[in-house]
């Protein structure tokens, strides 16, 4: 297609985008249809290598920073003075779906391809970014790569975060050869855009094609350790028990009641481990994680306080010791209003229905919002399923999201 001046207009190649998504989805694939590509593992290295190869095929200037964040730069007519960044992540949770994160990075690549194939050099540079450890499964906090990139955590602190096996981020980066040398913020874009599947049910339920994301809710992660006393399951009277397992279960019930009573707070115990872990022994120890979220900062703080009170009460009643370590605390984030308006206009111009929404999931965009104007575009997730191999978005919706992204980029970058 031409814009009337004889110049071809950049277009998204949906076929290549879908092919790239399918190719990445095979890395770390399991027989049950999911994939596990925890950050900075061998599987992550393979995915990174392919991404870098695709970036080089588009003649992007590939840079890697000290945290393993990967940037593919298509230099603009201004010689790289200013840039717009499109990004997300290619690490996954355990048994993940194919789109979470990968869709955003690969759509960024599709936008770069659109410029290259049209022979069009944008007025300012276009940067495609893949950030390290967005998911936060192996290392906490989540979104560590983008947090470090914007200077939200000192570099040495970020590199010395350890996984459960004692390996640091710095060691894991060296092992897979992605310990680059660019310093945090070596490049400061003027805008950051992230395209992502919604991962929740709203767009699919309301049959709306595009989510204009106005912000991200707050996140609070904890590791709770309960120490009781191991004893015989068949001989210890209930009133003589110091049962770490029972105490952990009561926290789980408390959190569900808290979520129901507030209506906005979400609470999840996603991991739990009992010791000694035998059918006929009262647990002497329970260690579990708590994920609390709320779009309102005050309500999130209240949920944290209520949890702390409940832990103290339970410790007294069951005669156990309870300690809670705060792993992550990110306040809710509001995205740039002008960019959200632009996304809404572009969707309308393409005849796509849209709605404003707040993201339930965490995203690199919430870190980039500390550095520059940032916004996100969502497309529907069928049944609202994500962090699950059944995560699905139709090709029509994947293409529509990438086209909206391209149109916003064309408006912002100029030529
Ligand atoms: C990232 O997927 C999150 O936990 O929100
Ligand atoms: Mn994601
Ligand atoms: Mn995720």
mmCIF file of C-alpha atoms and ligand atoms in Angstrom:
data_model
loop_
_atom_site.group_PDB
_atom_site.id
_atom_site.type_symbol
_atom_site.label_atom_id
_atom_site.label_comp_id
_atom_site.label_asym_id
_atom_site.label_seq_id
_atom_site.Cartn_x
_atom_site.Cartn_y
_atom_site.Cartn_z
ATOM 1 C CA UNK A 1 0.000 0.000 0.000
ATOM 2 C CA UNK A 2 1.160 3.599 -0.685
ATOM 3 C CA UNK A 3 0.447 6.788 1.265
ATOM 4 C CA UNK A 4 -0.402 8.719 -1.930
ATOM 5 C CA UNK A 5 3.117 10.159 -2.235
ATOM 6 C CA UNK A 6 4.379 7.027 -4.002
ATOM 7 C CA UNK A 7 6.178 5.791 -0.870
ATOM 8 C CA UNK A 8 4.986 2.357 0.322
ATOM 9 C CA UNK A 9 3.363 2.514 3.766
ATOM 10 C CA UNK A 10 4.981 0.202 6.369
ATOM 11 C CA UNK A 11 2.773 -2.861 6.929
ATOM 12 C CA UNK A 12 2.786 -5.666 9.520
ATOM 13 C CA UNK A 13 3.675 -9.092 8.069
ATOM 14 C CA UNK A 14 1.262 -11.190 10.153
ATOM 15 C CA UNK A 15 2.541 -14.447 8.630
ATOM 16 C CA UNK A 16 6.103 -13.793 9.857
ATOM 17 C CA UNK A 17 4.896 -12.580 13.276
ATOM 18 C CA UNK A 18 2.869 -15.786 13.826
ATOM 19 C CA UNK A 19 5.757 -17.920 12.615
ATOM 20 C CA UNK A 20 8.145 -16.213 15.059
ATOM 21 C CA UNK A 21 5.691 -16.712 17.950
ATOM 22 C CA UNK A 22 5.392 -20.424 17.080
ATOM 23 C CA UNK A 23 9.183 -20.807 16.820
ATOM 24 C CA UNK A 24 9.871 -19.224 20.241
ATOM 25 C CA UNK A 25 7.023 -21.255 21.766
ATOM 26 C CA UNK A 26 8.922 -24.460 20.915
ATOM 27 C CA UNK A 27 11.935 -23.510 23.057
ATOM 28 C CA UNK A 28 11.561 -25.157 26.443
ATOM 29 C CA UNK A 29 8.379 -26.915 25.274
ATOM 30 C CA UNK A 30 6.983 -29.769 27.367
ATOM 31 C CA UNK A 31 4.845 -32.734 26.250
ATOM 32 C CA UNK A 32 1.729 -31.184 27.817
ATOM 33 C CA UNK A 33 1.689 -28.265 25.356
ATOM 34 C CA UNK A 34 3.344 -25.654 27.577
ATOM 35 C CA UNK A 35 6.873 -24.314 27.769
ATOM 36 C CA UNK A 36 9.187 -23.466 30.666
ATOM 37 C CA UNK A 37 11.853 -20.890 29.916
ATOM 38 C CA UNK A 38 12.906 -19.485 33.246
ATOM 39 C CA UNK A 39 15.122 -16.460 32.966
ATOM 40 C CA UNK A 40 18.865 -16.927 32.297
ATOM 41 C CA UNK A 41 18.585 -20.706 31.851
ATOM 42 C CA UNK A 42 19.843 -22.640 28.835
ATOM 43 C CA UNK A 43 16.341 -22.453 27.310
ATOM 44 C CA UNK A 44 16.327 -18.677 27.762
ATOM 45 C CA UNK A 45 19.750 -18.515 26.068
ATOM 46 C CA UNK A 46 18.410 -20.400 23.043
ATOM 47 C CA UNK A 47 15.436 -18.024 22.772
ATOM 48 C CA UNK A 48 17.735 -15.004 23.121
ATOM 49 C CA UNK A 49 20.058 -16.339 20.404
ATOM 50 C CA UNK A 50 17.154 -16.674 17.965
ATOM 51 C CA UNK A 51 15.841 -13.214 18.822
ATOM 52 C CA UNK A 52 19.292 -11.680 18.266
ATOM 53 C CA UNK A 53 19.559 -13.532 14.926
ATOM 54 C CA UNK A 54 16.175 -12.115 13.825
ATOM 55 C CA UNK A 55 17.247 -8.633 14.933
ATOM 56 C CA UNK A 56 20.456 -8.900 12.914
ATOM 57 C CA UNK A 57 18.542 -10.129 9.853
ATOM 58 C CA UNK A 58 16.678 -6.802 10.004
ATOM 59 C CA UNK A 59 20.021 -5.026 10.242
ATOM 60 C CA UNK A 60 19.248 -3.718 13.745
ATOM 61 C CA UNK A 61 22.203 -2.628 15.873
ATOM 62 C CA UNK A 62 22.068 -5.172 18.744
ATOM 63 C CA UNK A 63 23.235 -4.048 22.191
ATOM 64 C CA UNK A 64 23.142 -5.954 25.489
ATOM 65 C CA UNK A 65 23.387 -4.241 28.863
ATOM 66 C CA UNK A 66 24.868 -5.467 32.168
ATOM 67 C CA UNK A 67 21.574 -7.101 33.144
ATOM 68 C CA UNK A 68 21.231 -9.048 29.894
ATOM 69 C CA UNK A 69 18.519 -6.746 28.534
ATOM 70 C CA UNK A 70 18.661 -6.942 24.716
ATOM 71 C CA UNK A 71 18.074 -3.917 22.481
ATOM 72 C CA UNK A 72 17.779 -3.938 18.663
ATOM 73 C CA UNK A 73 18.136 -0.401 17.319
ATOM 74 C CA UNK A 74 16.886 0.835 13.950
ATOM 75 C CA UNK A 75 18.571 4.186 13.662
ATOM 76 C CA UNK A 76 16.387 7.142 12.692
ATOM 77 C CA UNK A 77 17.115 10.119 10.478
ATOM 78 C CA UNK A 78 18.187 12.094 13.548
ATOM 79 C CA UNK A 79 21.232 9.811 13.904
ATOM 80 C CA UNK A 80 20.017 8.226 17.153
ATOM 81 C CA UNK A 81 19.542 11.436 19.156
ATOM 82 C CA UNK A 82 16.080 10.377 20.271
ATOM 83 C CA UNK A 83 14.150 7.128 20.241
ATOM 84 C CA UNK A 84 10.917 5.269 20.818
ATOM 85 C CA UNK A 85 11.207 1.859 22.465
ATOM 86 C CA UNK A 86 8.890 -1.134 22.024
ATOM 87 C CA UNK A 87 9.525 -3.931 24.500
ATOM 88 C CA UNK A 88 8.474 -6.819 26.697
ATOM 89 C CA UNK A 89 10.113 -10.128 27.730
ATOM 90 C CA UNK A 90 10.806 -13.650 26.446
ATOM 91 C CA UNK A 91 11.296 -15.448 29.778
ATOM 92 C CA UNK A 92 8.302 -17.494 30.943
ATOM 93 C CA UNK A 93 6.680 -18.940 34.058
ATOM 94 C CA UNK A 94 6.524 -22.746 34.560
ATOM 95 C CA UNK A 95 4.283 -24.446 31.897
ATOM 96 C CA UNK A 96 3.556 -21.133 30.227
ATOM 97 C CA UNK A 97 1.448 -20.209 27.234
ATOM 98 C CA UNK A 98 3.027 -18.963 23.998
ATOM 99 C CA UNK A 99 2.172 -15.230 24.052
ATOM 100 C CA UNK A 100 2.945 -13.694 27.457
ATOM 101 C CA UNK A 101 5.814 -11.308 26.723
ATOM 102 C CA UNK A 102 6.941 -12.907 23.437
ATOM 103 C CA UNK A 103 4.041 -11.296 21.568
ATOM 104 C CA UNK A 104 5.202 -7.817 22.591
ATOM 105 C CA UNK A 105 8.862 -8.328 21.669
ATOM 106 C CA UNK A 106 8.051 -10.039 18.367
ATOM 107 C CA UNK A 107 5.491 -7.354 17.465
ATOM 108 C CA UNK A 108 8.247 -4.805 18.033
ATOM 109 C CA UNK A 109 10.312 -6.797 15.555
ATOM 110 C CA UNK A 110 7.327 -6.832 13.159
ATOM 111 C CA UNK A 111 7.175 -3.025 13.355
ATOM 112 C CA UNK A 112 10.919 -2.800 12.600
ATOM 113 C CA UNK A 113 10.404 -5.198 9.664
ATOM 114 C CA UNK A 114 7.548 -3.010 8.391
ATOM 115 C CA UNK A 115 9.931 -0.030 8.224
ATOM 116 C CA UNK A 116 12.712 -2.062 6.603
ATOM 117 C CA UNK A 117 10.466 -3.664 3.963
ATOM 118 C CA UNK A 118 8.935 -0.294 3.049
ATOM 119 C CA UNK A 119 12.454 1.147 2.750
ATOM 120 C CA UNK A 120 11.435 3.770 5.273
ATOM 121 C CA UNK A 121 13.797 5.386 7.803
ATOM 122 C CA UNK A 122 11.860 6.846 10.753
ATOM 123 C CA UNK A 123 12.487 10.400 11.906
ATOM 124 C CA UNK A 124 13.766 9.116 15.282
ATOM 125 C CA UNK A 125 15.225 5.722 16.222
ATOM 126 C CA UNK A 126 13.061 2.699 16.899
ATOM 127 C CA UNK A 127 14.348 0.333 19.607
ATOM 128 C CA UNK A 128 13.040 -3.219 20.150
ATOM 129 C CA UNK A 129 13.764 -4.427 23.701
ATOM 130 C CA UNK A 130 13.606 -7.790 25.510
ATOM 131 C CA UNK A 131 14.035 -7.380 29.278
ATOM 132 C CA UNK A 132 15.561 -9.941 31.650
ATOM 133 C CA UNK A 133 13.552 -11.702 34.395
ATOM 134 C CA UNK A 134 10.169 -10.079 33.885
ATOM 135 C CA UNK A 135 8.374 -13.064 35.382
ATOM 136 C CA UNK A 136 10.218 -13.162 38.682
ATOM 137 C CA UNK A 137 9.877 -16.943 39.046
ATOM 138 C CA UNK A 138 13.611 -17.626 39.351
ATOM 139 C CA UNK A 139 14.794 -14.308 40.810
ATOM 140 C CA UNK A 140 12.845 -11.721 42.806
ATOM 141 C CA UNK A 141 11.868 -9.014 42.251
ATOM 142 C CA UNK A 142 10.022 -9.573 39.004
ATOM 143 C CA UNK A 143 10.686 -7.056 36.219
ATOM 144 C CA UNK A 144 14.279 -6.976 37.477
ATOM 145 C CA UNK A 145 15.839 -6.189 34.081
ATOM 146 C CA UNK A 146 13.675 -3.153 33.367
ATOM 147 C CA UNK A 147 13.883 -2.027 37.013
ATOM 148 C CA UNK A 148 17.687 -2.084 36.821
ATOM 149 C CA UNK A 149 17.676 -0.430 33.379
ATOM 150 C CA UNK A 150 15.786 2.586 34.729
ATOM 151 C CA UNK A 151 18.064 2.766 37.776
ATOM 152 C CA UNK A 152 15.347 1.596 40.200
ATOM 153 C CA UNK A 153 17.811 -0.774 41.928
ATOM 154 C CA UNK A 154 21.608 -0.328 42.189
ATOM 155 C CA UNK A 155 23.399 -2.403 39.528
ATOM 156 C CA UNK A 156 25.453 -4.413 42.039
ATOM 157 C CA UNK A 157 22.365 -5.234 44.065
ATOM 158 C CA UNK A 158 20.506 -6.447 40.952
ATOM 159 C CA UNK A 159 23.447 -8.614 39.880
ATOM 160 C CA UNK A 160 23.800 -10.220 43.297
ATOM 161 C CA UNK A 161 20.167 -11.347 43.672
ATOM 162 C CA UNK A 162 20.227 -15.147 44.218
ATOM 163 C CA UNK A 163 17.900 -17.911 43.022
ATOM 164 C CA UNK A 164 16.821 -20.745 45.359
ATOM 165 C CA UNK A 165 19.988 -22.678 44.483
ATOM 166 C CA UNK A 166 22.285 -19.773 45.445
ATOM 167 C CA UNK A 167 23.230 -18.737 41.866
ATOM 168 C CA UNK A 168 23.362 -14.965 41.409
ATOM 169 C CA UNK A 169 21.927 -13.034 38.473
ATOM 170 C CA UNK A 170 25.488 -12.021 37.555
ATOM 171 C CA UNK A 171 26.705 -15.654 37.509
ATOM 172 C CA UNK A 172 23.685 -16.812 35.506
ATOM 173 C CA UNK A 173 24.257 -14.011 32.968
ATOM 174 C CA UNK A 174 27.934 -14.991 32.494
ATOM 175 C CA UNK A 175 27.001 -18.654 32.156
ATOM 176 C CA UNK A 176 24.706 -17.985 29.186
ATOM 177 C CA UNK A 177 26.960 -15.261 27.707
ATOM 178 C CA UNK A 178 24.508 -12.378 28.057
ATOM 179 C CA UNK A 179 26.477 -10.240 30.531
ATOM 180 C CA UNK A 180 26.671 -7.264 28.187
ATOM 181 C CA UNK A 181 28.555 -4.069 28.830
ATOM 182 C CA UNK A 182 26.029 -1.288 28.276
ATOM 183 C CA UNK A 183 25.360 0.650 31.492
ATOM 184 C CA UNK A 184 21.847 1.208 32.913
ATOM 185 C CA UNK A 185 20.024 3.882 30.934
ATOM 186 C CA UNK A 186 22.729 3.989 28.197
ATOM 187 C CA UNK A 187 19.771 4.853 26.028
ATOM 188 C CA UNK A 188 16.864 6.955 27.250
ATOM 189 C CA UNK A 189 13.857 6.770 24.954
ATOM 190 C CA UNK A 190 11.194 9.451 24.855
ATOM 191 C CA UNK A 191 8.384 6.885 24.686
ATOM 192 C CA UNK A 192 7.927 3.224 25.587
ATOM 193 C CA UNK A 193 5.130 1.067 24.160
ATOM 194 C CA UNK A 194 4.290 -2.504 25.170
ATOM 195 C CA UNK A 195 1.794 -4.733 23.391
ATOM 196 C CA UNK A 196 0.609 -7.699 25.460
ATOM 197 C CA UNK A 197 -2.181 -10.235 25.727
ATOM 198 C CA UNK A 198 -4.605 -9.127 28.437
ATOM 199 C CA UNK A 199 -4.182 -12.317 30.536
ATOM 200 C CA UNK A 200 -7.583 -11.627 32.126
ATOM 201 C CA UNK A 201 -11.193 -12.028 30.961
ATOM 202 C CA UNK A 202 -12.481 -8.494 30.356
ATOM 203 C CA UNK A 203 -11.838 -7.961 26.638
ATOM 204 C CA UNK A 204 -12.939 -11.487 25.744
ATOM 205 C CA UNK A 205 -16.092 -11.281 27.874
ATOM 206 C CA UNK A 206 -17.094 -7.889 26.522
ATOM 207 C CA UNK A 207 -16.043 -8.757 22.946
ATOM 208 C CA UNK A 208 -13.777 -5.695 22.707
ATOM 209 C CA UNK A 209 -10.757 -5.922 20.380
ATOM 210 C CA UNK A 210 -8.257 -3.497 21.977
ATOM 211 C CA UNK A 211 -7.469 -2.635 25.596
ATOM 212 C CA UNK A 212 -6.118 0.881 26.156
ATOM 213 C CA UNK A 213 -4.132 0.304 29.339
ATOM 214 C CA UNK A 214 -4.165 3.272 31.695
ATOM 215 C CA UNK A 215 -2.012 1.770 34.421
ATOM 216 C CA UNK A 216 -0.950 -1.289 36.412
ATOM 217 C CA UNK A 217 -2.163 -2.321 39.850
ATOM 218 C CA UNK A 218 0.155 -2.519 42.860
ATOM 219 C CA UNK A 219 2.028 -5.724 43.685
ATOM 220 C CA UNK A 220 3.256 -7.059 47.027
ATOM 221 C CA UNK A 221 5.079 -10.416 47.297
ATOM 222 C CA UNK A 222 6.037 -12.120 50.570
ATOM 223 C CA UNK A 223 7.807 -15.283 51.696
ATOM 224 C CA UNK A 224 6.278 -16.549 54.952
ATOM 225 C CA UNK A 225 8.068 -19.129 57.122
ATOM 226 C CA UNK A 226 6.250 -20.918 59.935
ATOM 227 C CA UNK A 227 8.110 -23.044 62.462
ATOM 228 C CA UNK A 228 6.152 -25.454 64.643
ATOM 229 C CA UNK A 229 7.033 -28.861 66.101
ATOM 230 C CA UNK A 230 7.141 -32.221 64.342
ATOM 231 C CA UNK A 231 5.255 -34.908 66.194
ATOM 232 C CA UNK A 232 3.376 -38.148 65.639
ATOM 233 C CA UNK A 233 0.196 -37.745 63.542
ATOM 234 C CA UNK A 234 -1.512 -40.651 65.314
ATOM 235 C CA UNK A 235 -0.725 -39.888 68.931
ATOM 236 C CA UNK A 236 -0.539 -36.109 69.397
ATOM 237 C CA UNK A 237 -3.828 -34.687 70.706
ATOM 238 C CA UNK A 238 -5.075 -31.681 68.721
ATOM 239 C CA UNK A 239 -4.697 -29.304 71.679
ATOM 240 C CA UNK A 240 -1.013 -30.266 72.043
ATOM 241 C CA UNK A 241 -0.046 -29.583 68.428
ATOM 242 C CA UNK A 242 2.154 -26.793 67.055
ATOM 243 C CA UNK A 243 1.201 -27.523 63.490
ATOM 244 C CA UNK A 244 2.955 -25.411 60.836
ATOM 245 C CA UNK A 245 0.772 -27.004 58.149
ATOM 246 C CA UNK A 246 -2.460 -26.042 59.856
ATOM 247 C CA UNK A 247 -1.194 -22.488 60.412
ATOM 248 C CA UNK A 248 -0.300 -22.175 56.698
ATOM 249 C CA UNK A 249 -3.717 -23.460 55.666
ATOM 250 C CA UNK A 250 -5.437 -20.940 57.916
ATOM 251 C CA UNK A 251 -3.452 -18.127 56.233
ATOM 252 C CA UNK A 252 -4.746 -19.368 52.881
ATOM 253 C CA UNK A 253 -8.371 -19.263 54.077
ATOM 254 C CA UNK A 254 -7.809 -15.827 55.662
ATOM 255 C CA UNK A 255 -6.455 -14.453 52.342
ATOM 256 C CA UNK A 256 -9.458 -15.694 50.368
ATOM 257 C CA UNK A 257 -11.832 -14.085 52.893
ATOM 258 C CA UNK A 258 -9.822 -10.847 52.709
ATOM 259 C CA UNK A 259 -10.061 -10.811 48.898
ATOM 260 C CA UNK A 260 -13.796 -11.465 48.945
ATOM 261 C CA UNK A 261 -14.461 -8.822 51.596
ATOM 262 C CA UNK A 262 -12.525 -6.029 49.815
ATOM 263 C CA UNK A 263 -13.679 -6.920 46.310
ATOM 264 C CA UNK A 264 -10.548 -5.358 44.774
ATOM 265 C CA UNK A 265 -7.634 -7.105 46.489
ATOM 266 C CA UNK A 266 -6.393 -10.354 44.933
ATOM 267 C CA UNK A 267 -4.414 -12.826 47.030
ATOM 268 C CA UNK A 268 -2.582 -15.999 46.017
ATOM 269 C CA UNK A 269 -0.400 -18.581 47.740
ATOM 270 C CA UNK A 270 1.526 -19.837 44.703
ATOM 271 C CA UNK A 271 4.196 -22.000 46.338
ATOM 272 C CA UNK A 272 4.234 -24.000 49.570
ATOM 273 C CA UNK A 273 6.615 -26.483 51.091
ATOM 274 C CA UNK A 274 6.178 -28.574 54.241
ATOM 275 C CA UNK A 275 8.934 -30.183 56.316
ATOM 276 C CA UNK A 276 9.642 -32.933 57.010
ATOM 277 C CA UNK A 277 6.919 -33.723 54.422
ATOM 278 C CA UNK A 278 5.637 -37.136 55.521
ATOM 279 C CA UNK A 279 2.066 -38.444 55.664
ATOM 280 C CA UNK A 280 2.249 -39.317 59.369
ATOM 281 C CA UNK A 281 4.292 -36.401 60.747
ATOM 282 C CA UNK A 282 2.842 -33.054 61.865
ATOM 283 C CA UNK A 283 4.720 -30.431 59.792
ATOM 284 C CA UNK A 284 7.485 -28.724 61.746
ATOM 285 C CA UNK A 285 7.877 -26.090 59.068
ATOM 286 C CA UNK A 286 5.875 -24.479 56.267
ATOM 287 C CA UNK A 287 7.357 -21.981 53.810
ATOM 288 C CA UNK A 288 5.066 -20.328 51.281
ATOM 289 C CA UNK A 289 4.762 -17.247 49.088
ATOM 290 C CA UNK A 290 1.946 -14.695 49.105
ATOM 291 C CA UNK A 291 1.075 -12.527 46.078
ATOM 292 C CA UNK A 292 -1.157 -9.553 46.992
ATOM 293 C CA UNK A 293 -2.424 -7.078 44.392
ATOM 294 C CA UNK A 294 -4.724 -4.078 44.383
ATOM 295 C CA UNK A 295 -5.155 -1.126 41.992
ATOM 296 C CA UNK A 296 -5.365 1.184 45.025
ATOM 297 C CA UNK A 297 -2.178 1.803 46.998
ATOM 298 C CA UNK A 298 -3.976 2.433 50.317
ATOM 299 C CA UNK A 299 -6.012 -0.749 50.032
ATOM 300 C CA UNK A 300 -2.864 -2.718 49.170
ATOM 301 C CA UNK A 301 -1.186 -1.356 52.304
ATOM 302 C CA UNK A 302 -4.271 -2.260 54.363
ATOM 303 C CA UNK A 303 -4.149 -5.822 53.003
ATOM 304 C CA UNK A 304 -0.469 -6.055 53.988
ATOM 305 C CA UNK A 305 -1.279 -4.807 57.494
ATOM 306 C CA UNK A 306 -4.179 -7.237 57.911
ATOM 307 C CA UNK A 307 -1.961 -10.108 56.803
ATOM 308 C CA UNK A 308 0.692 -9.096 59.343
ATOM 309 C CA UNK A 309 -1.935 -8.970 62.135
ATOM 310 C CA UNK A 310 -3.311 -12.371 61.157
ATOM 311 C CA UNK A 311 0.164 -13.936 61.159
ATOM 312 C CA UNK A 312 0.800 -12.599 64.646
ATOM 313 C CA UNK A 313 -2.562 -13.880 65.948
ATOM 314 C CA UNK A 314 -2.007 -17.316 64.368
ATOM 315 C CA UNK A 315 1.478 -17.585 65.873
ATOM 316 C CA UNK A 316 0.031 -16.992 69.336
ATOM 317 C CA UNK A 317 -2.927 -19.353 68.947
ATOM 318 C CA UNK A 318 -1.013 -22.302 67.446
ATOM 319 C CA UNK A 319 2.220 -21.811 69.392
ATOM 320 C CA UNK A 320 4.348 -21.479 66.242
ATOM 321 C CA UNK A 321 6.948 -18.929 65.122
ATOM 322 C CA UNK A 322 6.127 -16.932 61.998
ATOM 323 C CA UNK A 323 8.400 -14.636 60.009
ATOM 324 C CA UNK A 324 7.558 -12.797 56.789
ATOM 325 C CA UNK A 325 10.120 -11.529 54.273
ATOM 326 C CA UNK A 326 9.014 -8.869 51.805
ATOM 327 C CA UNK A 327 10.161 -9.933 48.313
ATOM 328 C CA UNK A 328 8.535 -7.295 46.129
ATOM 329 C CA UNK A 329 6.587 -4.056 46.581
ATOM 330 C CA UNK A 330 5.594 -2.021 43.558
ATOM 331 C CA UNK A 331 3.027 0.757 43.880
ATOM 332 C CA UNK A 332 0.262 1.080 41.272
ATOM 333 C CA UNK A 333 1.447 2.949 38.149
ATOM 334 C CA UNK A 334 -0.459 5.378 35.932
ATOM 335 C CA UNK A 335 0.574 5.474 32.268
ATOM 336 C CA UNK A 336 0.895 8.536 30.036
ATOM 337 C CA UNK A 337 -2.519 9.951 29.199
ATOM 338 C CA UNK A 338 -1.486 11.378 25.811
ATOM 339 C CA UNK A 339 -0.214 7.999 24.622
ATOM 340 C CA UNK A 340 -3.388 6.277 25.817
ATOM 341 C CA UNK A 341 -5.450 8.824 23.841
ATOM 342 C CA UNK A 342 -3.311 8.114 20.764
ATOM 343 C CA UNK A 343 -3.866 4.343 21.080
ATOM 344 C CA UNK A 344 -7.611 4.896 21.406
ATOM 345 C CA UNK A 345 -7.716 7.135 18.297
ATOM 346 C CA UNK A 346 -5.657 4.725 16.224
ATOM 347 C CA UNK A 347 -7.877 1.775 17.195
ATOM 348 C CA UNK A 348 -10.997 3.763 16.245
ATOM 349 C CA UNK A 349 -9.444 4.739 12.904
ATOM 350 C CA UNK A 350 -8.946 1.031 12.167
ATOM 351 C CA UNK A 351 -12.583 0.321 13.120
ATOM 352 C CA UNK A 352 -11.529 -1.636 16.225
ATOM 353 C CA UNK A 353 -13.568 -1.397 19.423
ATOM 354 C CA UNK A 354 -11.535 -0.430 22.492
ATOM 355 C CA UNK A 355 -11.890 0.056 26.221
ATOM 356 C CA UNK A 356 -9.778 1.669 28.939
ATOM 357 C CA UNK A 357 -8.478 -0.693 31.599
ATOM 358 C CA UNK A 358 -5.956 -1.227 34.387
ATOM 359 C CA UNK A 359 -3.575 -4.165 34.056
ATOM 360 C CA UNK A 360 -3.836 -6.907 36.652
ATOM 361 C CA UNK A 361 -0.447 -8.352 35.684
ATOM 362 C CA UNK A 362 2.903 -6.675 36.181
ATOM 363 C CA UNK A 363 4.788 -5.473 33.084
ATOM 364 C CA UNK A 364 8.129 -3.918 32.116
ATOM 365 C CA UNK A 365 6.122 -0.856 31.014
ATOM 366 C CA UNK A 366 5.517 0.001 34.677
ATOM 367 C CA UNK A 367 9.282 0.306 35.181
ATOM 368 C CA UNK A 368 9.869 2.186 31.936
ATOM 369 C CA UNK A 369 7.187 4.663 33.062
ATOM 370 C CA UNK A 370 9.798 5.894 35.583
ATOM 371 C CA UNK A 371 12.061 6.907 32.678
ATOM 372 C CA UNK A 372 9.794 8.137 29.887
ATOM 373 C CA UNK A 373 6.220 8.390 28.628
ATOM 374 C CA UNK A 374 4.874 4.834 28.639
ATOM 375 C CA UNK A 375 1.703 3.035 27.617
ATOM 376 C CA UNK A 376 0.380 -0.438 26.855
ATOM 377 C CA UNK A 377 -1.972 -2.029 24.356
ATOM 378 C CA UNK A 378 -3.871 -5.236 25.220
ATOM 379 C CA UNK A 379 -5.548 -7.794 22.978
ATOM 380 C CA UNK A 380 -8.068 -10.407 24.237
ATOM 381 C CA UNK A 381 -7.042 -13.626 25.965
ATOM 382 C CA UNK A 382 -9.622 -16.337 25.250
ATOM 383 C CA UNK A 383 -11.375 -17.230 28.529
ATOM 384 C CA UNK A 384 -8.978 -14.885 30.363
ATOM 385 C CA UNK A 385 -6.459 -17.740 30.681
ATOM 386 C CA UNK A 386 -2.741 -17.021 31.105
ATOM 387 C CA UNK A 387 0.288 -18.461 32.950
ATOM 388 C CA UNK A 388 -1.112 -21.707 31.558
ATOM 389 C CA UNK A 389 -0.373 -23.671 28.352
ATOM 390 C CA UNK A 390 -3.990 -23.006 27.247
ATOM 391 C CA UNK A 391 -3.322 -19.260 26.920
ATOM 392 C CA UNK A 392 -4.803 -18.332 23.532
ATOM 393 C CA UNK A 393 -5.402 -15.274 21.352
ATOM 394 C CA UNK A 394 -6.765 -15.509 17.788
ATOM 395 C CA UNK A 395 -4.476 -14.585 14.899
ATOM 396 C CA UNK A 396 -6.951 -11.827 13.941
ATOM 397 C CA UNK A 397 -6.528 -10.250 17.372
ATOM 398 C CA UNK A 398 -2.743 -10.713 17.362
ATOM 399 C CA UNK A 399 -2.549 -8.983 13.967
ATOM 400 C CA UNK A 400 -4.942 -6.191 15.039
ATOM 401 C CA UNK A 401 -2.832 -5.412 18.113
ATOM 402 C CA UNK A 402 0.382 -5.275 16.061
ATOM 403 C CA UNK A 403 -1.297 -2.989 13.506
ATOM 404 C CA UNK A 404 -2.450 -0.598 16.230
ATOM 405 C CA UNK A 405 1.091 -0.620 17.616
ATOM 406 C CA UNK A 406 2.507 0.173 14.159
ATOM 407 C CA UNK A 407 0.032 3.026 13.622
ATOM 408 C CA UNK A 408 0.906 4.594 16.981
ATOM 409 C CA UNK A 409 4.621 4.285 16.158
ATOM 410 C CA UNK A 410 4.084 5.889 12.734
ATOM 411 C CA UNK A 411 2.291 8.824 14.361
ATOM 412 C CA UNK A 412 4.974 9.279 17.003
ATOM 413 C CA UNK A 413 8.122 8.737 14.963
ATOM 414 C CA UNK A 414 7.236 10.748 11.893
ATOM 415 C CA UNK A 415 9.392 10.542 8.804
HETATM 416 C C1 LIG B 1 3.799 -11.202 35.709
HETATM 417 O O1 LIG B 1 3.389 -11.997 34.880
HETATM 418 C C2 LIG B 1 3.043 -10.988 36.926
HETATM 419 O O2 LIG B 1 3.231 -11.742 37.885
HETATM 420 O O3 LIG B 1 2.167 -10.105 36.930
HETATM 421 MN MN1 LIG B 2 4.224 -10.646 30.521
HETATM 422 MN MN1 LIG B 3 3.694 -13.456 32.953
#
